[in-house]
Coordinates of C-alpha atoms in Angstrom, one line a residue:
Chain A
M1 CA 116.3 131.3 51.4
K2 CA 117.4 129.9 54.8
R3 CA 120.1 127.4 54.8
V4 CA 119.5 124.1 56.5
T5 CA 122.6 122.8 58.4
L6 CA 123.3 119.4 58.8
K7 CA 123.0 119.8 62.6
T8 CA 119.4 121.4 62.4
S9 CA 118.4 118.5 59.9
R10 CA 119.6 116.0 62.3
E11 CA 117.6 117.5 65.0
A12 CA 114.4 117.6 63.1
I13 CA 114.9 113.9 62.1
G14 CA 115.4 113.2 65.9
Y15 CA 112.1 114.7 66.7
L16 CA 110.6 112.9 63.7
Y17 CA 111.7 109.5 65.3
I18 CA 110.2 110.4 68.8
L19 CA 107.1 111.9 67.3
P20 CA 104.8 108.9 68.0
W21 CA 105.9 108.7 71.6
L22 CA 105.2 112.7 72.0
L23 CA 101.7 112.1 70.7
G24 CA 100.9 109.2 72.8
F25 CA 102.3 110.9 75.8
A26 CA 100.3 113.8 75.3
L27 CA 97.2 111.8 74.8
F28 CA 97.4 108.9 77.2
F29 CA 99.5 110.2 79.7
L30 CA 99.4 114.0 80.3
Q31 CA 95.9 114.0 80.5
P32 CA 95.3 111.4 83.3
I33 CA 98.2 112.9 85.0
A34 CA 96.6 116.2 85.0
Q35 CA 93.5 114.9 86.5
L36 CA 95.4 113.0 89.0
I37 CA 97.1 116.4 90.1
Q38 CA 93.7 118.3 90.2
L39 CA 92.1 115.3 92.2
S40 CA 94.8 115.4 94.8
F41 CA 94.0 119.2 95.6
T42 CA 90.1 118.8 95.5
S43 CA 87.5 117.0 97.6
F44 CA 85.8 114.1 95.7
E45 CA 82.4 113.2 96.2
L46 CA 80.2 110.8 94.7
N47 CA 76.5 111.7 94.6
A48 CA 73.3 111.0 92.7
G49 CA 74.2 113.2 89.9
G50 CA 77.6 111.5 89.4
M51 CA 80.8 112.6 90.8
S52 CA 81.8 116.2 91.7
L53 CA 85.1 118.0 92.7
L54 CA 84.8 120.5 95.2
P55 CA 87.6 122.9 96.3
M56 CA 89.0 122.8 99.7
E57 CA 89.9 125.5 102.1
D58 CA 93.4 124.3 102.3
M59 CA 94.6 122.6 99.2
W60 CA 97.1 120.6 100.9
T61 CA 94.8 118.8 103.2
H62 CA 95.2 115.5 101.7
Y63 CA 98.9 115.7 101.7
K64 CA 99.0 116.6 105.3
N65 CA 96.6 113.9 106.2
A66 CA 98.9 111.4 104.4
L67 CA 102.0 112.2 106.1
T68 CA 101.0 113.2 109.7
G69 CA 97.1 112.2 110.1
D70 CA 97.5 108.5 108.7
G71 CA 99.7 106.4 110.7
R72 CA 100.1 103.6 108.0
F73 CA 101.0 105.5 105.0
P74 CA 104.3 106.9 106.2
M75 CA 105.1 103.5 107.6
Y76 CA 104.5 101.6 104.1
L77 CA 106.5 104.5 102.6
T78 CA 109.8 104.1 104.8
G79 CA 109.3 100.1 104.1
A80 CA 109.3 100.8 100.5
V81 CA 112.3 102.8 100.7
T82 CA 114.2 100.3 102.8
N83 CA 113.4 97.6 100.2
L84 CA 115.8 99.7 97.9
L85 CA 118.7 98.4 99.9
T86 CA 118.3 95.0 98.0
V87 CA 118.7 96.7 94.7
P88 CA 122.5 96.6 94.2
M89 CA 122.3 92.8 95.2
T90 CA 119.7 92.2 92.7
V91 CA 121.5 93.8 89.9
F92 CA 124.8 92.0 90.8
F93 CA 122.9 88.9 91.0
S94 CA 121.4 89.3 87.5
L95 CA 124.6 90.4 86.1
I96 CA 126.2 87.0 87.2
S97 CA 123.2 85.0 86.0
G98 CA 123.2 86.8 82.7
L99 CA 127.1 86.0 82.4
L100 CA 126.4 82.3 82.9
L101 CA 123.6 82.0 80.5
S102 CA 125.7 83.8 77.7
Y103 CA 128.4 80.9 78.0
T104 CA 127.8 77.8 75.6
F105 CA 127.5 74.7 77.9
K106 CA 125.3 71.7 77.7
G107 CA 121.9 72.2 79.2
R108 CA 122.0 75.8 78.4
T109 CA 118.5 75.6 76.8
I110 CA 116.9 74.3 79.9
M111 CA 118.7 76.9 82.1
R112 CA 117.5 79.6 79.8
V113 CA 113.9 78.5 79.8
A114 CA 114.3 78.1 83.8
F115 CA 115.5 81.6 84.2
F116 CA 112.6 82.8 82.0
L117 CA 109.9 81.0 84.0
P118 CA 109.7 83.7 86.9
L119 CA 108.9 86.4 84.3
I120 CA 105.5 84.5 83.6
V121 CA 104.9 83.1 86.9
S122 CA 105.3 86.2 88.6
A123 CA 102.3 87.6 86.6
S124 CA 99.9 88.9 89.3
V125 CA 97.0 86.6 88.4
I126 CA 99.2 83.5 88.8
T127 CA 101.1 84.5 91.8
T128 CA 97.9 85.5 93.7
L129 CA 96.1 82.2 92.8
I130 CA 99.2 79.9 93.9
R131 CA 99.2 81.9 97.4
Q132 CA 95.5 81.8 97.7
N133 CA 95.3 78.2 96.6
A134 CA 98.1 77.0 98.9
G135 CA 96.5 78.8 101.6
E136 CA 93.4 76.7 101.3
V137 CA 95.1 73.6 101.0
V138 CA 98.3 73.4 102.9
M139 CA 101.1 72.3 100.7
G140 CA 104.0 74.0 102.2
L141 CA 103.8 76.9 100.0
S142 CA 104.1 80.3 101.9
D143 CA 101.1 82.5 101.8
T144 CA 102.6 85.6 103.4
G145 CA 106.0 86.4 102.2
S146 CA 106.7 87.9 98.8
S147 CA 108.4 84.8 97.6
L148 CA 106.7 81.7 96.2
F149 CA 109.4 79.6 97.9
N150 CA 108.7 78.5 101.4
T151 CA 111.5 77.2 103.8
T152 CA 109.3 76.1 106.8
D153 CA 109.7 72.4 106.1
L154 CA 113.5 72.6 105.6
M155 CA 113.8 74.7 108.8
D156 CA 111.6 72.4 110.7
T157 CA 113.8 69.5 109.8
L158 CA 117.0 71.5 111.0
L159 CA 115.5 72.5 114.4
E160 CA 114.4 68.9 115.0
S161 CA 118.0 67.7 114.3
G162 CA 119.3 70.0 117.0
F163 CA 120.6 73.1 115.1
P164 CA 120.2 76.4 117.4
Q165 CA 117.3 78.5 116.8
Q166 CA 119.5 81.7 115.7
I167 CA 121.5 79.8 113.1
V168 CA 118.2 78.3 111.7
D169 CA 116.6 81.7 111.6
L170 CA 119.7 83.2 109.8
L171 CA 119.6 80.5 107.5
S172 CA 115.9 80.7 106.8
R173 CA 116.3 84.4 106.1
L174 CA 119.3 83.9 103.8
V175 CA 117.4 81.3 101.7
T176 CA 114.1 83.4 101.6
N177 CA 116.1 86.4 100.4
I178 CA 117.8 84.3 97.8
A179 CA 114.7 83.1 96.5
D180 CA 113.4 86.5 96.3
L181 CA 116.4 87.6 94.3
V182 CA 115.9 84.9 91.8
W183 CA 112.2 85.9 91.4
K184 CA 113.0 89.5 91.0
S185 CA 115.8 89.4 88.7
T186 CA 114.5 87.9 85.5
V187 CA 114.1 90.9 83.4
Q188 CA 117.5 92.3 84.3
T189 CA 119.2 88.8 83.8
F190 CA 118.0 88.6 80.1
I191 CA 118.9 92.5 79.7
F192 CA 122.3 91.6 80.5
L193 CA 122.4 88.4 78.6
V194 CA 121.6 90.5 75.5
A195 CA 124.1 93.3 76.5
L196 CA 127.0 90.7 77.0
L197 CA 126.2 88.8 73.7
A198 CA 126.7 92.4 71.9
V199 CA 130.4 92.2 73.1
P200 CA 132.5 91.1 70.1
R201 CA 134.2 87.9 70.6
S202 CA 137.6 89.4 69.7
Y203 CA 137.6 91.7 72.9
Y204 CA 138.0 88.6 74.9
E205 CA 140.4 86.9 72.3
V206 CA 142.5 90.0 72.7
A207 CA 142.4 90.0 76.6
Q208 CA 143.4 86.3 76.5
I209 CA 146.4 86.8 74.1
E210 CA 147.5 89.6 76.4
G211 CA 147.5 87.2 79.4
A212 CA 144.5 88.4 81.2
T213 CA 142.9 85.8 83.6
A214 CA 139.1 85.3 83.5
W215 CA 138.8 87.6 86.7
E216 CA 140.7 90.2 85.0
S217 CA 138.8 90.1 81.7
F218 CA 135.5 90.1 83.6
W219 CA 136.4 93.5 85.1
K220 CA 138.3 94.8 82.2
V221 CA 136.1 93.8 79.5
T222 CA 132.7 92.4 80.5
F223 CA 132.2 95.2 83.2
P224 CA 132.7 98.3 81.4
V225 CA 130.9 97.0 78.3
S226 CA 127.7 96.1 80.5
L227 CA 127.9 99.4 82.4
P228 CA 125.2 101.2 80.3
F229 CA 122.9 98.3 81.1
V230 CA 123.7 98.3 84.8
L231 CA 122.2 101.7 84.7
V232 CA 119.2 100.3 82.7
N233 CA 118.7 97.3 85.3
T234 CA 119.1 99.7 88.3
V235 CA 116.6 101.9 87.1
Y236 CA 114.3 98.8 86.3
T237 CA 114.8 97.3 89.8
V238 CA 114.2 100.6 91.5
I239 CA 110.7 101.0 89.4
D240 CA 110.0 97.3 90.0
S241 CA 110.6 97.4 93.5
F242 CA 108.3 100.6 93.9
S243 CA 105.6 99.5 91.6
S244 CA 104.9 95.7 92.0
F245 CA 101.8 94.7 93.0
D246 CA 103.1 93.1 96.1
N247 CA 104.0 96.7 97.3
N248 CA 102.3 97.8 100.6
V249 CA 102.1 101.4 99.3
I250 CA 100.4 100.4 96.0
R251 CA 98.0 98.2 97.8
Y252 CA 97.2 100.9 100.3
I253 CA 96.6 103.5 97.6
S254 CA 94.5 101.1 95.4
S255 CA 92.5 100.1 98.5
A256 CA 91.8 103.8 99.3
A257 CA 90.7 104.4 95.7
N258 CA 88.6 101.1 94.8
H259 CA 87.4 100.2 98.2
S260 CA 86.9 103.5 100.1
L261 CA 86.4 105.5 96.9
Q262 CA 88.7 108.1 98.4
Y263 CA 90.2 109.0 94.9
D264 CA 91.3 112.3 96.2
Y265 CA 93.2 111.1 99.0
A266 CA 94.7 108.3 96.8
A267 CA 95.9 110.8 94.4
A268 CA 97.7 112.8 97.0
M269 CA 99.5 109.6 98.3
S270 CA 100.4 108.8 94.8
W271 CA 102.1 112.1 94.3
I272 CA 104.0 111.9 97.6
Y273 CA 105.0 108.4 96.4
F274 CA 106.0 109.5 93.0
L275 CA 108.2 112.3 94.5
V276 CA 110.0 109.7 96.7
M277 CA 110.5 107.5 93.4
T278 CA 111.8 110.3 91.5
A279 CA 114.3 111.1 94.2
A280 CA 115.5 107.6 94.3
L281 CA 115.7 107.4 90.4
G282 CA 117.5 110.9 90.2
L283 CA 120.0 109.5 92.7
T284 CA 120.6 106.6 90.6
F285 CA 121.1 108.6 87.5
L286 CA 123.4 110.9 89.4
A287 CA 125.5 108.1 90.6
F288 CA 125.9 106.6 87.3
N289 CA 126.6 109.9 85.4
P290 CA 130.5 110.1 85.8
F291 CA 131.0 106.5 84.6
L292 CA 128.7 107.0 81.5
K293 CA 130.2 110.2 80.3
K294 CA 133.5 108.6 80.0
N295 CA 132.2 105.8 77.8
R296 CA 130.9 108.2 75.3
Chain B
M1 CA 155.0 68.8 77.7
E2 CA 152.6 70.1 75.0
K3 CA 150.6 72.1 77.5
Q4 CA 153.6 73.7 78.8
A5 CA 154.9 74.7 75.6
V6 CA 151.5 76.3 74.9
T7 CA 151.1 78.2 78.0
G8 CA 154.8 79.0 77.8
T9 CA 154.2 81.2 74.6
R10 CA 151.7 83.1 76.8
R11 CA 154.0 84.1 79.5
E12 CA 157.6 84.0 79.8
S13 CA 158.1 82.5 83.5
G14 CA 156.2 80.1 85.6
S15 CA 154.3 78.4 83.0
A16 CA 153.8 75.1 85.0
D17 CA 152.2 76.9 87.8
I18 CA 150.0 79.0 85.5
S19 CA 148.6 75.9 83.7
A20 CA 147.9 74.1 86.9
A21 CA 146.0 77.1 88.5
Y22 CA 144.2 77.6 85.1
Y23 CA 143.0 74.2 85.0
L24 CA 142.0 74.1 88.7
G25 CA 140.2 77.5 88.1
K26 CA 138.4 76.0 85.2
I27 CA 137.2 72.9 87.2
A28 CA 136.0 75.1 90.2
G29 CA 134.3 77.3 87.9
F30 CA 132.5 74.5 86.2
W31 CA 131.2 73.2 89.6
L32 CA 130.4 76.6 91.0
R33 CA 128.4 77.4 87.7
W34 CA 126.3 74.1 88.2
F35 CA 125.9 74.5 91.9
F36 CA 124.5 78.0 91.3
L37 CA 122.4 77.1 88.4
V38 CA 120.9 73.9 90.2
C39 CA 120.1 76.0 93.4
V40 CA 118.3 78.6 91.3
L41 CA 116.6 75.8 89.3
F42 CA 115.1 74.4 92.4
I43 CA 113.6 77.9 93.7
I44 CA 112.2 78.7 90.2
L45 CA 110.6 75.1 89.8
Y46 CA 108.8 74.9 93.0
P47 CA 105.5 76.7 92.0
I48 CA 105.6 75.1 88.6
I49 CA 105.7 71.7 90.2
Y50 CA 102.7 72.6 92.3
M51 CA 100.9 74.1 89.4
T52 CA 101.5 70.9 87.4
G53 CA 100.6 68.6 90.3
M54 CA 97.3 70.3 90.6
A55 CA 96.5 70.8 87.1
F56 CA 96.3 66.9 86.4
R57 CA 94.7 66.2 89.7
S58 CA 91.4 64.4 89.7
Y59 CA 88.4 65.7 92.2
T60 CA 88.8 62.2 93.9
D61 CA 92.5 62.3 94.6
F62 CA 92.0 65.5 97.0
Y63 CA 90.5 63.1 99.5
D64 CA 93.4 60.8 99.4
V65 CA 95.9 62.0 102.1
T66 CA 98.7 60.1 100.6
V67 CA 98.5 62.3 97.5
V68 CA 100.8 65.3 98.1
W69 CA 102.8 66.4 95.0
I70 CA 102.0 63.8 92.4
T71 CA 98.7 62.4 91.6
K72 CA 97.9 58.8 91.4
T73 CA 95.7 59.2 88.4
L74 CA 96.7 61.7 85.8
T75 CA 93.4 63.3 84.4
L76 CA 92.7 65.8 81.8
E77 CA 89.4 66.5 83.2
N78 CA 90.2 69.9 84.5
A79 CA 91.6 71.0 81.0
D80 CA 88.4 69.3 79.5
I81 CA 86.0 71.4 81.7
L82 CA 87.9 74.6 81.0
L83 CA 88.1 74.1 77.2
N84 CA 84.8 72.7 76.2
H85 CA 82.5 74.0 79.1
M86 CA 84.0 77.2 80.0
G87 CA 85.0 78.8 76.9
F88 CA 88.6 79.2 78.0
G89 CA 89.7 78.5 74.4
S90 CA 88.1 81.7 73.1
A91 CA 89.6 83.4 75.9
M92 CA 93.1 82.1 74.5
L93 CA 92.1 83.3 70.9
H94 CA 91.3 86.7 72.3
T95 CA 94.6 86.8 74.3
L96 CA 96.4 85.8 71.3
I97 CA 94.9 88.5 69.1
I98 CA 95.6 91.2 71.7
T99 CA 99.1 90.0 72.3
V100 CA 100.4 89.7 68.7
S101 CA 98.9 93.0 67.7
A102 CA 99.8 95.1 70.5
A103 CA 103.2 93.7 71.1
A104 CA 104.1 94.1 67.3
C105 CA 103.2 97.8 67.4
Q106 CA 104.9 98.2 70.7
L107 CA 108.1 96.7 69.3
V108 CA 108.2 98.7 66.1
V109 CA 107.4 102.2 67.8
T110 CA 109.5 101.7 70.8
S111 CA 112.5 100.8 68.7
T112 CA 112.3 103.9 66.4
V113 CA 111.7 106.1 69.5
G114 CA 114.6 104.6 71.1
Y115 CA 116.7 105.2 68.0
G116 CA 115.6 108.7 68.2
F117 CA 116.6 109.2 71.8
G118 CA 119.9 107.2 71.7
R119 CA 121.3 108.7 68.4
F120 CA 120.1 112.1 67.8
R121 CA 120.9 115.3 69.7
F122 CA 118.1 117.6 69.7
R123 CA 116.9 120.2 72.2
G124 CA 114.8 118.8 75.1
N125 CA 116.3 115.2 74.6
R126 CA 117.3 114.7 78.2
V127 CA 114.0 116.3 79.7
L128 CA 111.9 114.2 77.4
F129 CA 113.9 111.1 78.0
A130 CA 113.3 111.6 81.8
L131 CA 109.6 111.6 81.1
V132 CA 109.8 108.5 79.3
V133 CA 111.3 106.9 82.6
F134 CA 108.6 108.6 84.5
T135 CA 105.9 106.8 82.3
V136 CA 107.1 103.5 83.6
M137 CA 106.9 104.6 87.2
V138 CA 103.5 105.3 87.1
P139 CA 101.7 101.9 87.7
P140 CA 98.7 101.3 85.1
Q141 CA 96.2 101.0 87.7
M142 CA 96.4 104.7 88.5
L143 CA 95.8 105.7 85.0
N144 CA 93.1 103.1 84.2
L145 CA 90.2 105.2 85.3
S146 CA 91.2 108.4 83.3
N147 CA 92.0 106.1 80.1
Y148 CA 88.8 104.3 80.5
I149 CA 86.9 107.5 80.0
L150 CA 89.4 108.7 77.2
M151 CA 88.7 105.4 75.2
R152 CA 85.0 105.4 75.8
D153 CA 84.9 108.5 73.5
F154 CA 88.0 108.2 71.6
D155 CA 89.0 111.2 69.4
F156 CA 92.4 111.6 68.2
F157 CA 93.1 115.4 69.0
G158 CA 89.7 116.3 67.5
L159 CA 90.6 114.6 64.3
I160 CA 87.9 111.7 64.4
R161 CA 85.0 114.3 65.0
A162 CA 86.5 116.4 62.0
I163 CA 86.4 113.4 59.5
T164 CA 83.2 111.8 60.5
G165 CA 81.4 115.0 61.2
K166 CA 79.6 113.4 64.1
G167 CA 79.4 114.7 67.5
S168 CA 81.3 112.0 69.3
G169 CA 84.4 109.9 68.9
I170 CA 84.5 106.2 68.6
S171 CA 84.6 103.7 71.4
M172 CA 87.6 101.6 71.6
L173 CA 86.5 99.6 74.7
D174 CA 85.9 95.9 74.8
G175 CA 88.2 95.0 71.9
P176 CA 91.9 94.8 70.9
L177 CA 92.1 98.3 69.8
S178 CA 92.0 99.6 73.5
F179 CA 95.5 97.8 73.7
V180 CA 96.7 98.4 70.1
I181 CA 96.3 102.3 70.0
P182 CA 98.2 103.1 73.2
A183 CA 101.0 100.8 71.9
L184 CA 101.0 102.4 68.5
F185 CA 101.9 105.6 70.4
G186 CA 104.6 104.3 72.6
Q187 CA 102.2 104.1 75.6
G188 CA 101.6 100.3 75.8
L189 CA 102.5 98.1 78.8
R190 CA 105.9 99.2 80.3
A191 CA 106.6 100.7 76.8
G192 CA 109.1 103.2 78.6
L193 CA 111.4 100.1 79.5
S194 CA 111.4 99.0 75.9
I195 CA 112.5 102.5 74.9
L196 CA 115.1 102.6 77.6
I197 CA 116.6 99.3 76.5
F198 CA 116.7 100.4 72.8
R199 CA 118.1 103.8 73.6
Q200 CA 121.0 102.1 75.4
I201 CA 121.6 99.6 72.8
Y202 CA 121.8 102.2 70.1
A203 CA 123.8 104.6 71.9
S204 CA 126.4 101.7 72.5
I205 CA 126.7 100.9 68.8
P206 CA 130.0 102.6 67.3
K207 CA 129.4 105.9 65.7
E208 CA 131.5 105.1 62.7
I209 CA 129.2 102.4 61.4
E210 CA 126.4 104.9 61.1
E211 CA 128.7 107.7 59.7
A212 CA 130.2 105.5 57.0
A213 CA 126.8 104.6 55.8
L214 CA 125.7 108.3 55.7
V215 CA 128.8 109.3 53.9
D216 CA 128.2 106.7 51.5
G217 CA 125.0 108.2 50.5
C218 CA 122.7 106.1 52.6
G219 CA 119.6 108.1 53.7
S220 CA 118.8 108.2 57.5
A221 CA 115.7 105.8 57.3
H222 CA 117.7 103.5 55.1
T223 CA 120.7 103.5 57.5
Y224 CA 118.3 102.8 60.2
L225 CA 116.6 100.1 58.7
R226 CA 119.8 98.3 57.1
I227 CA 122.6 99.1 59.4
M228 CA 121.2 99.8 63.0
V229 CA 118.1 97.4 63.2
P230 CA 120.2 94.3 62.4
S231 CA 122.9 95.3 64.9
A232 CA 120.3 95.5 67.6
S233 CA 118.5 92.2 66.7
N234 CA 119.2 90.7 70.3
A235 CA 117.4 93.8 71.7
F236 CA 114.5 93.2 69.2
L237 CA 114.3 89.8 70.5
I238 CA 114.3 90.5 74.2
T239 CA 111.9 93.4 74.3
G240 CA 109.7 91.3 72.0
I241 CA 109.5 88.7 74.5
F242 CA 109.0 91.0 77.3
S243 CA 106.1 92.7 75.5
V244 CA 104.7 89.5 74.6
V245 CA 104.8 88.2 78.1
W246 CA 103.3 91.5 79.5
Y247 CA 100.5 91.5 77.3
W248 CA 99.7 87.9 77.5
T249 CA 99.8 88.0 81.4
D250 CA 98.1 91.5 81.8
Y251 CA 95.2 91.8 84.2
Y252 CA 94.8 95.3 85.3
S253 CA 94.4 96.8 81.8
A254 CA 92.3 94.1 80.6
A255 CA 90.0 94.2 83.7
A256 CA 89.7 97.8 82.9
F257 CA 89.0 98.2 79.3
L258 CA 87.6 94.8 78.4
S259 CA 84.1 93.1 79.4
S260 CA 82.6 90.6 76.9
F261 CA 85.9 90.3 74.9
R262 CA 87.5 88.2 77.6
T263 CA 91.1 87.3 78.0
M264 CA 92.7 84.5 79.9
T265 CA 93.5 86.4 83.0
M266 CA 90.1 87.7 83.2
D267 CA 88.7 84.0 83.1
I268 CA 91.2 82.9 85.5
A269 CA 90.2 85.6 87.9
G270 CA 86.5 85.1 87.6
L271 CA 86.8 81.3 87.3
R272 CA 85.1 80.5 90.5
T273 CA 82.0 82.4 89.6
A274 CA 81.9 80.9 86.2
A275 CA 82.6 77.5 87.4
S276 CA 79.6 77.7 89.8
V277 CA 77.2 77.9 87.1
I278 CA 78.2 74.8 85.3
L279 CA 79.3 72.5 88.1
P280 CA 76.8 70.7 90.6
I281 CA 76.3 72.3 94.1
A282 CA 78.1 69.3 95.8
E283 CA 81.2 69.9 93.8
Q284 CA 81.4 73.7 94.3
N285 CA 84.3 73.6 96.6
A286 CA 88.0 74.4 96.8
Y287 CA 88.9 70.9 96.0
R288 CA 87.1 71.2 92.6
F289 CA 88.0 75.0 92.0
I290 CA 91.9 74.7 92.7
P291 CA 92.7 72.1 90.2
L292 CA 90.7 74.1 87.5
E293 CA 92.6 77.2 88.5
Q294 CA 96.0 75.7 88.2
A295 CA 95.2 74.0 85.1
A296 CA 94.1 77.3 83.5
C297 CA 97.3 78.8 84.7
L298 CA 99.2 76.0 83.2
L299 CA 97.2 76.5 79.8
M300 CA 98.3 80.2 80.1
I301 CA 102.0 79.6 80.7
L302 CA 102.5 76.8 78.3
P303 CA 102.3 78.7 74.9
L304 CA 104.7 81.3 76.2
L305 CA 107.2 78.6 77.3
L306 CA 107.0 77.0 73.8
V307 CA 107.5 80.3 72.1
F308 CA 110.5 81.2 74.1
L309 CA 111.9 77.8 73.7
L310 CA 111.8 78.2 70.0
I311 CA 113.3 81.8 70.2
Q312 CA 116.0 81.5 72.6
R313 CA 118.5 79.9 70.3
F314 CA 118.5 83.0 68.3
F315 CA 120.3 84.8 71.4
T316 CA 123.8 84.9 69.7
N317 CA 126.6 87.1 69.4
S318 CA 124.9 89.9 67.5
I319 CA 127.9 91.9 66.3
D320 CA 129.7 88.9 64.8
K321 CA 126.7 87.8 63.0
T322 CA 126.3 90.9 61.1
G323 CA 129.9 91.2 60.5
L324 CA 130.4 94.7 61.9
V325 CA 133.8 93.7 63.5
G326 CA 136.8 94.6 61.4

């Protein structure tokens, strides 16, 4: 009889815990993904008998088209990558917000609810409606930017009162960016809130007794403890930035698939996009790896 | 004098300076915090004010140029039309059924899967976990077509055909099952994110706690339920809330899988078409549609806000609560 060691039995139990996910992955994910791969290398045609997939002479046709023939896709793609520059700022902002919400102070309930609101309001249906409605009846809400917050009125007032154009422009961009930051950091803020609440109070008490200032205890206690969640939030922010319905690439791919029925071409674009996304996420994990190893 | 004595015990020298700087810092911190929070509040509340202002607006007020933000006569006619003439109530019920059942399944499954990834070293752990992250990366819109075909003739690895003996599987479309079954297998809306959160939470709980329980003869499942789950109570709260919000406000999957089983988002997206049927032709314009749409949005977000209001006070220091410090 073969002896079962503790290590192998732990391994088996580990597989048991992730079994539901493994089954679901094979069932609901692998199959569609395989179809998406197949689609990207074939020519999709819709005819009277339904749809048919025909092999192409050069299987990379759609990929080549997307990268060289189509002027808009590379442009949108670079735009999406440039958007990643806001990721560190978003994560830092949500860390500060999460920290503030973890304190006990008067009005905390209202603040928590307020910080929770963007999560609901940023649902695609609501955002689309508010923008559309505001466009129909001018209410001072922007219908172009990704933010639901408009600075036009404020900036007009400043211009009229004699501020130079450049300063007003700068201010306007700053305010819009901050508004964007607030709207995009809800999930991250609450993840940080949960992470920070998991820090035992005694850590802070020790730091205080040892004579650490608030600044010091932030960097020596709060930051190291929240580091694993900085990773979670960075990953989430990258994914969110890449897959939000506001994203031009996603819009372009969806319109190619749903309006022009070019499913094959849309699939090829998706794969290029996933490759870029995977590279960005891979870099994120690599950057965090040395810090996380130390913690274990 | 008393304050100096207190700070004096903390540090030997310069106690007076430290106490002055300490209190200045506290005051500055207080005002900075409130400045920050109020700025953020202003940005966040902007669309809410718009929504509320529109939802209670009567049809006639639209022709009044003096009305910008707040209506002169508060009216419930928009909510009345929605609930009593457009069947928005049944859409709310459908959304509730989907949300509660799917979010509950998602929470139970993703937490156990996250525990498996965070606590067990098995071959392929890292590769499989990378695949979990990959599932979040793919927007649901891209998988919906394939999943539609899959669910129209659902057959669990040939098992359903084997049991019923019929030549076809069962259709899960147009019902809550099309949401519950993927959630049950860890493939619900952004399930990968929940798994990611749980993995990190479980990985950050000290190893000794679990080992002590195992040594004391507590089985694996028992340790998980009695020791690990209570320590991660905050993670359960937050992922639960996220899942509820994502199912409640989901549009893409609902539009793909449902037709007569209508959810709120579907009703809102198709509101103009539906309203055209019941409204007189003279009233079929933006001035009628906008308040209706915004009232529907408000009806959609209010329950979520109430739930969050009730739940948020449970966000407390979880480690202290379960008494694991010592």
